[in-house]
CSV table of C-alpha atoms in Angstrom, one decimal:
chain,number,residue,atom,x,y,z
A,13,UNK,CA,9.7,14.2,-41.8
A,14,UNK,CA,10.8,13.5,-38.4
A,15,UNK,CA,11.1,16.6,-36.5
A,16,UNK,CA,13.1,15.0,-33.7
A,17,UNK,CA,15.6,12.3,-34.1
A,18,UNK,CA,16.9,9.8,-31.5
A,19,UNK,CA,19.7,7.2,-31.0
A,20,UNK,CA,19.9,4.5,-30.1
A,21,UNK,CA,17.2,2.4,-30.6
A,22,UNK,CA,18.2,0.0,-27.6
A,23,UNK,CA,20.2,0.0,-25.3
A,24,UNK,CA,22.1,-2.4,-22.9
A,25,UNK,CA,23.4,-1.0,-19.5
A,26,UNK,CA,25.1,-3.0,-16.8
A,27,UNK,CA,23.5,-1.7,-13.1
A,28,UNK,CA,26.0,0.8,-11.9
A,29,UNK,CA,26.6,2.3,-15.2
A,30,UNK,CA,26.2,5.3,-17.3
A,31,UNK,CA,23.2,5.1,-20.1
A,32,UNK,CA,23.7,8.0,-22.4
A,33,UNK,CA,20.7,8.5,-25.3
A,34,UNK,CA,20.5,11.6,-27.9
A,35,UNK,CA,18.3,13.7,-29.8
A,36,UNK,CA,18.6,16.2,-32.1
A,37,UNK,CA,16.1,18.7,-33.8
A,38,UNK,CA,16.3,20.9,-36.8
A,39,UNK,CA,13.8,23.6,-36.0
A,40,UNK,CA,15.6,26.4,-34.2
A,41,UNK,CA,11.7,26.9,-33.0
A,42,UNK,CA,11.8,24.7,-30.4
A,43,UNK,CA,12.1,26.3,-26.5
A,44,UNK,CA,11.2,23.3,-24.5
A,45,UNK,CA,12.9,19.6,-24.7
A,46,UNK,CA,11.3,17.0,-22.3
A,47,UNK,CA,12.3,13.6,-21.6
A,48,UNK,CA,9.4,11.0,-21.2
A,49,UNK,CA,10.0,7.8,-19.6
A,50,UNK,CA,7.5,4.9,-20.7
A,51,UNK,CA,7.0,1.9,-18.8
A,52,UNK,CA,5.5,-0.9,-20.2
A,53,UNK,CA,1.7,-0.8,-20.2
A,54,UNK,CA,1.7,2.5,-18.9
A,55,UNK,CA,1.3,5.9,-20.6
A,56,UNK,CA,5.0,8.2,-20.8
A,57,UNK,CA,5.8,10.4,-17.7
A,58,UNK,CA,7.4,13.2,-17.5
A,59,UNK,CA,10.9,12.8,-16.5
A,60,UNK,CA,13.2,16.0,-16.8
A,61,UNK,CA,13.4,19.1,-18.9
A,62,UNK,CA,15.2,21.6,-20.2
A,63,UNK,CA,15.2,25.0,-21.8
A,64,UNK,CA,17.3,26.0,-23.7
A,65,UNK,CA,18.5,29.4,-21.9
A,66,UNK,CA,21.0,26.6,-19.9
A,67,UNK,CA,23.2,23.7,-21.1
A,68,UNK,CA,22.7,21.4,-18.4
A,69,UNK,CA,20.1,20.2,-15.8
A,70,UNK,CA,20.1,17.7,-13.2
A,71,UNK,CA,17.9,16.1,-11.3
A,72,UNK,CA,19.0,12.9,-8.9
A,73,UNK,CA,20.4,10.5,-11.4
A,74,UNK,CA,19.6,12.0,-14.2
A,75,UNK,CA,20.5,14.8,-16.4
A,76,UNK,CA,20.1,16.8,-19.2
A,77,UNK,CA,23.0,18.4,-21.5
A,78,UNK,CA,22.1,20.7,-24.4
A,79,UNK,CA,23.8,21.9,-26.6
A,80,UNK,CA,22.1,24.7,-28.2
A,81,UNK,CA,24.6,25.8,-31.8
A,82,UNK,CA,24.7,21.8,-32.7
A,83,UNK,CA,20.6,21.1,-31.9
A,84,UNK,CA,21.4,18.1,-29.9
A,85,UNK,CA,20.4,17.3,-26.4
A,86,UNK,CA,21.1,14.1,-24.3
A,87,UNK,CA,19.8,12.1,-21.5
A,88,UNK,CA,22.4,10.4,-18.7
A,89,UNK,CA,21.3,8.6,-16.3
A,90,UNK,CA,24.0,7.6,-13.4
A,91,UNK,CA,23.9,4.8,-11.5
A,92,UNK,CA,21.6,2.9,-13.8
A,93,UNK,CA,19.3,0.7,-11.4
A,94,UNK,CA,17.6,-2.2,-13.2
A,95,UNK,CA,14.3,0.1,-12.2
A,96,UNK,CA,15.1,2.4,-15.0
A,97,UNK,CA,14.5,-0.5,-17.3
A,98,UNK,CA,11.6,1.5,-19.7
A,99,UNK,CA,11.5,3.3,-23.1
A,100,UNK,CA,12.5,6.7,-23.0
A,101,UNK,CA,11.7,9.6,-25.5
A,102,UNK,CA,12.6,12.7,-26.0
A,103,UNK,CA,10.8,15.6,-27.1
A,104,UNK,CA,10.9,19.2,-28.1
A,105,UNK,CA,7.6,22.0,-28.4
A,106,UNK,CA,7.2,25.5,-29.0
A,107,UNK,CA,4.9,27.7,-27.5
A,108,UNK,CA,4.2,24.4,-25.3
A,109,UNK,CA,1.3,23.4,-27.5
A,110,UNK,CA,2.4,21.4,-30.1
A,111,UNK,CA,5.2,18.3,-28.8
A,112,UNK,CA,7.0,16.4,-31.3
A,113,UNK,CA,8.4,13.4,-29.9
A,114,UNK,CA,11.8,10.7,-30.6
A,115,UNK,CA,11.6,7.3,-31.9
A,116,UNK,CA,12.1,6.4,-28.6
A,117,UNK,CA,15.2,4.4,-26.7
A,118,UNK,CA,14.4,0.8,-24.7
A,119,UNK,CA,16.7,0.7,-22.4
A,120,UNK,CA,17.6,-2.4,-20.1
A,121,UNK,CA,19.5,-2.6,-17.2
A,122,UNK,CA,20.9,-5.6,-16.3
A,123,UNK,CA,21.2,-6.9,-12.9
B,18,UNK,CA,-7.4,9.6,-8.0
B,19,UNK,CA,-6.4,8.9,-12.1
B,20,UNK,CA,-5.6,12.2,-13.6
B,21,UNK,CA,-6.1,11.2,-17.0
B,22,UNK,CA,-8.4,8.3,-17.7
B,23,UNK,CA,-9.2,6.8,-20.7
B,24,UNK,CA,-11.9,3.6,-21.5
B,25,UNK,CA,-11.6,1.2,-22.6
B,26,UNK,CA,-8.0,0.0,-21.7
B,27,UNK,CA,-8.5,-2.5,-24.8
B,28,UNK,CA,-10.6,-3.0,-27.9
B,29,UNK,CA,-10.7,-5.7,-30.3
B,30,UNK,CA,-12.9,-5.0,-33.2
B,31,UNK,CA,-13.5,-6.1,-36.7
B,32,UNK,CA,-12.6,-4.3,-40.2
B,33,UNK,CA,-15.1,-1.7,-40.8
B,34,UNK,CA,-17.1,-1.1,-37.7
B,35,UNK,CA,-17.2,2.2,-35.5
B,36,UNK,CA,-15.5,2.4,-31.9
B,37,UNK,CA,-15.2,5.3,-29.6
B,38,UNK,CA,-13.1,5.7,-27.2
B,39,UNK,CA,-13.7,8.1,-24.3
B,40,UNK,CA,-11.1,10.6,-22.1
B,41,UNK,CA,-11.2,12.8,-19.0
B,42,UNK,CA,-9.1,14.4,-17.0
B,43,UNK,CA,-9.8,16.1,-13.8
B,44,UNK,CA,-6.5,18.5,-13.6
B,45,UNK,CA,-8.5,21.3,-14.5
B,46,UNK,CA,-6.3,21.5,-17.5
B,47,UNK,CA,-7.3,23.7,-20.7
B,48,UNK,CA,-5.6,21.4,-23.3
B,49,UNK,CA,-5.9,17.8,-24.7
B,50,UNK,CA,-4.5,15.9,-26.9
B,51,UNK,CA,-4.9,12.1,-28.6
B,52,UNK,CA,-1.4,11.0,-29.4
B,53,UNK,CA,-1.4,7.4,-31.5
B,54,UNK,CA,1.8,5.1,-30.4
B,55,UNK,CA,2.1,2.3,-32.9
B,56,UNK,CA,4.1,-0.9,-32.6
B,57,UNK,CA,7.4,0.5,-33.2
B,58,UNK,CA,6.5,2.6,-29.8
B,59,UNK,CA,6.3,5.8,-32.1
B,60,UNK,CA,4.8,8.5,-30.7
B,61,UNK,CA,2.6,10.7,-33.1
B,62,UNK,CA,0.0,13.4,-32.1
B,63,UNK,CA,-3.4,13.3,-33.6
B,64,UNK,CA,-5.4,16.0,-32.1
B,65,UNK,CA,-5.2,19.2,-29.6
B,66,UNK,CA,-8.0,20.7,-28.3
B,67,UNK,CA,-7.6,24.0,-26.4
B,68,UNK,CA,-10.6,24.6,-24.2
B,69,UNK,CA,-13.0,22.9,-26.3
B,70,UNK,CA,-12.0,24.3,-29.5
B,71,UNK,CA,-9.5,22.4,-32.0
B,72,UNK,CA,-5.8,23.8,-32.2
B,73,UNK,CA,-4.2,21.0,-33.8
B,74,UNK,CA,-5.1,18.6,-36.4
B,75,UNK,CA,-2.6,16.4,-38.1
B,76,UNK,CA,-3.0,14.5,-41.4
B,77,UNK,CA,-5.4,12.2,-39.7
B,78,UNK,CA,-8.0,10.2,-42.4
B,79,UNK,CA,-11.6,11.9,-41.7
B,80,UNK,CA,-12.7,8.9,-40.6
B,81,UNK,CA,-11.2,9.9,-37.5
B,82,UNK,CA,-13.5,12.3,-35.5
B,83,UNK,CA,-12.7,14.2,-32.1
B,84,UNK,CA,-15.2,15.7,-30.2
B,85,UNK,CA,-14.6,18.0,-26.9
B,86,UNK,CA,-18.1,18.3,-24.9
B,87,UNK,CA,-15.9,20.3,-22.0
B,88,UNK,CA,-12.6,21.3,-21.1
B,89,UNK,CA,-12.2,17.9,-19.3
B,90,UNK,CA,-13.5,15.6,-21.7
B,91,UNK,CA,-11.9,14.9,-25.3
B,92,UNK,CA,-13.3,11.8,-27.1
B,93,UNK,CA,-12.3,10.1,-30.2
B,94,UNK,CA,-14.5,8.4,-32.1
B,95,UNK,CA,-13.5,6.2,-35.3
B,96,UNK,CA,-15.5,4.9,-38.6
B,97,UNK,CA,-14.6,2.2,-41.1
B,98,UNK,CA,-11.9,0.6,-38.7
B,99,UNK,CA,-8.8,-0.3,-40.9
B,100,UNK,CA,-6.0,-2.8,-40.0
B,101,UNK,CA,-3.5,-0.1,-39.9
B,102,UNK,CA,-5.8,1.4,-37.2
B,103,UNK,CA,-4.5,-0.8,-34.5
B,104,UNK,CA,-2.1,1.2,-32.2
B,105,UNK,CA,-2.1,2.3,-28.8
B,106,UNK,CA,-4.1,5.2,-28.4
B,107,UNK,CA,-3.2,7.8,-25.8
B,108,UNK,CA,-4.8,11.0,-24.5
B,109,UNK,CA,-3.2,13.6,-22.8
B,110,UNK,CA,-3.8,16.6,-20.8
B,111,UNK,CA,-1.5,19.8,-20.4
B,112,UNK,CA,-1.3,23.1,-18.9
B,113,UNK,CA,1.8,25.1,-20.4
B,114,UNK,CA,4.4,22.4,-20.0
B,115,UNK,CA,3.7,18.5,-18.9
B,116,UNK,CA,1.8,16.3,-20.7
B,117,UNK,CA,0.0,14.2,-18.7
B,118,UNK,CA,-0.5,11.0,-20.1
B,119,UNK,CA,-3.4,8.4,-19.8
B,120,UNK,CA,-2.7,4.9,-20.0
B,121,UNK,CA,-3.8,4.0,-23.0
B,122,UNK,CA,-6.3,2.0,-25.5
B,123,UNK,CA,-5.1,-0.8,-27.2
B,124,UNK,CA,-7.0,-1.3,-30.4
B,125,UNK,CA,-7.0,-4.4,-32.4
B,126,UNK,CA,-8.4,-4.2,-35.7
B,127,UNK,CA,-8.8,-7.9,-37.0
């Protein structure tokens, strides 16, 4: 049973535009949600995270909203540069020792 | 200076033979991890270890087989390859929040 789901699978962004991708959890457990960022070849780095004591955070072009009473929490990214182009994946531990990660979004941002 | 690093960066062995593959990371860290990413890019943890000593321990087959010497060494050593063995293989580090991610073994079971 997948502990944390993601949407979509792919996405398509033209450069300048908004790429929006969501997660949701079921286990009311969970006090950390990270979002990794995977280029190819590489191994995921840490991109932005959130508690969930606040329903936004933002850092440069990218932010995080939570929203804590439906278990969902996104990633936007503003200003989509084709150098954002990687898979992204969302996450979500407790007690920071155990991280259950998304199916992961490819995102590509076209020129 | 690689914070996590991981060797080999690529294996390609045959069905049924043994392959290790080595970790360290110099972050001073007191947990690691071996996550296994397979070709749908899906991201599933193996192993923790805390300080030498194992936390975590998923439904991994036995033939699997971590082994901690130190705090900044976590190994992983596999018997009886199997096709569906072939993945990426990823060690991690963490101190009470960010993984820190190696870059990855690719193994190819043929």
């Amino acid at each position: 049973q997948q502990q944390v789901k993601q949407s979509p699978q792919s996405l398509i962004v033209q450069k300048g535009g908004i790429s929006i991708i969501n997660c949701a959890y079921e286990n009311t457990a969970f006090d950390y949600f990270p979002w990794y960022q995977q280029f190819p070849g590489k191994g995921p780095a840490l991109l932005i995270a959130i508690r969930p004591d606040v329903s936004e955070k933002k850092e440069g072009r990218f932010t995080i909203s939570f929203n804590k009473s439906a278990k969902q929490f996104s990633l936007h990214i503003m200003d989509s540069q084709p150098g954002d182009s990687a898979t992204y994946f969302c996450a979500a531990s407790y007690d920071f020792n155990k991280f259950y990660f998304g199916s992961g979004t490819k995102l590509n941002v076209k020129p | 200076d690689t914070a996590v690093s991981q060797t080999p960066k690529y294996l390609v062995t045959q069905m049924g033979n043994d392959k290790s593959i080595k970790c360290e990371q110099n972050l001073g860290h007191d947990t690691m991890y071996w996550y296994k990413q397979d070709s749908k890019k899906f991201l599933k943890i193996m192993f923790s270890y805390n300080n030498k000593e194992l936390i975590i321990n998923e439904t991994v087959p036995n033939r699997f087989s971590p082994k901690s010497p130190d705090k900044a060494h976590l190994n992983l050593h596999i018997n009886s390859l199997e096709l569906g063995d072939s993945a990426v293989y990823f060690c991690a580090s963490s101190n009470l929040g960010e993984l820190f991610f190696g870059e990855g073994s690719r193994l190819t079971v043929l």
